[in-house]
Tab-separated table of C-alpha atoms in Angstrom:
chain	number	residue	atom	x	y	z
A	27	MET	CA	130.925	167.949	44.904
A	28	ASN	CA	131.759	169.888	41.748
A	29	ASP	CA	133.991	168.866	38.837
A	30	THR	CA	136.917	170.882	40.158
A	31	GLN	CA	136.954	168.942	43.412
A	32	ASN	CA	136.930	165.634	41.495
A	33	LYS	CA	140.045	166.459	39.455
A	34	ILE	CA	143.381	164.923	40.291
A	35	HIS	CA	145.925	167.713	40.646
A	36	SER	CA	149.510	167.398	39.519
A	37	LEU	CA	152.370	169.743	38.791
A	38	ALA	CA	151.673	169.294	35.080
A	39	SER	CA	148.094	170.497	35.515
A	40	PHE	CA	149.339	173.671	37.214
A	41	VAL	CA	151.914	174.315	34.493
A	42	THR	CA	149.147	173.979	31.913
A	43	MET	CA	146.886	176.268	33.938
A	44	PHE	CA	149.556	178.992	34.204
A	45	GLU	CA	150.369	178.691	30.492
A	46	GLU	CA	146.680	179.162	29.658
A	47	ILE	CA	146.512	182.203	31.938
A	48	LYS	CA	149.580	183.660	30.240
A	49	ASP	CA	148.209	182.991	26.749
A	50	ASN	CA	144.632	184.103	27.420
A	51	TYR	CA	145.131	186.975	29.877
A	52	ASN	CA	148.745	188.036	29.305
A	53	ILE	CA	149.598	187.502	32.977
A	54	ASP	CA	152.832	185.565	33.500
A	55	ILE	CA	153.267	184.162	37.006
A	56	LEU	CA	157.047	184.053	36.506
A	57	LYS	CA	157.167	187.858	36.396
A	58	TYR	CA	155.685	188.273	39.886
A	59	ASP	CA	157.576	188.545	43.159
A	60	SER	CA	154.844	186.714	45.055
A	61	PHE	CA	151.900	184.443	44.498
A	62	GLU	CA	149.687	186.982	46.232
A	63	SER	CA	150.556	189.707	43.702
A	64	PHE	CA	149.823	187.317	40.856
A	65	ILE	CA	146.434	186.363	42.339
A	66	ILE	CA	145.441	189.993	42.887
A	67	ASP	CA	146.143	190.876	39.260
A	68	PHE	CA	144.526	187.711	37.938
A	69	VAL	CA	141.371	187.853	40.053
A	70	SER	CA	140.863	191.547	39.332
A	71	LEU	CA	140.025	190.570	35.744
A	72	PHE	CA	136.852	188.689	36.725
A	73	ASP	CA	133.402	189.401	38.067
A	74	LYS	CA	131.967	187.683	41.164
A	75	GLU	CA	130.409	184.721	39.333
A	76	GLU	CA	133.620	183.969	37.459
A	77	ILE	CA	135.661	184.164	40.654
A	78	GLU	CA	133.346	181.735	42.416
A	79	SER	CA	133.810	179.211	39.608
A	80	ILE	CA	137.623	179.211	39.984
A	81	SER	CA	137.884	179.681	43.749
A	82	SER	CA	138.405	176.021	44.671
A	83	GLU	CA	141.331	175.752	42.229
A	84	LEU	CA	142.946	178.796	43.808
A	85	VAL	CA	142.446	177.479	47.342
A	86	PHE	CA	144.090	174.198	46.389
A	87	LEU	CA	146.965	175.982	44.654
A	88	ASN	CA	147.522	178.230	47.668
A	89	LYS	CA	147.761	175.129	49.897
A	90	VAL	CA	150.361	173.595	47.562
A	91	ILE	CA	152.427	176.791	47.602
A	92	GLY	CA	152.171	176.949	51.391
A	93	LYS	CA	153.544	173.400	51.645
A	94	ILE	CA	156.375	174.233	49.250
A	95	LYS	CA	157.349	177.258	51.368
A	96	ILE	CA	157.532	175.030	54.459
A	97	ALA	CA	159.773	172.453	52.728
């Protein structure tokens, strides 16, 4: 199991993650109509190795968003 899978996820950790993305990559999730559009733009910045290192975070986040859409 990698470090990402051992982390406890909370809303605060996602807020921090999106703020870091905005600051470091100039991609603001609040300006997107959908999570999918945001992910496409964000992931297009990386090469294969970098994507593999963040993939488990994105899978978890997608599951959270899916549950929010159901609620």
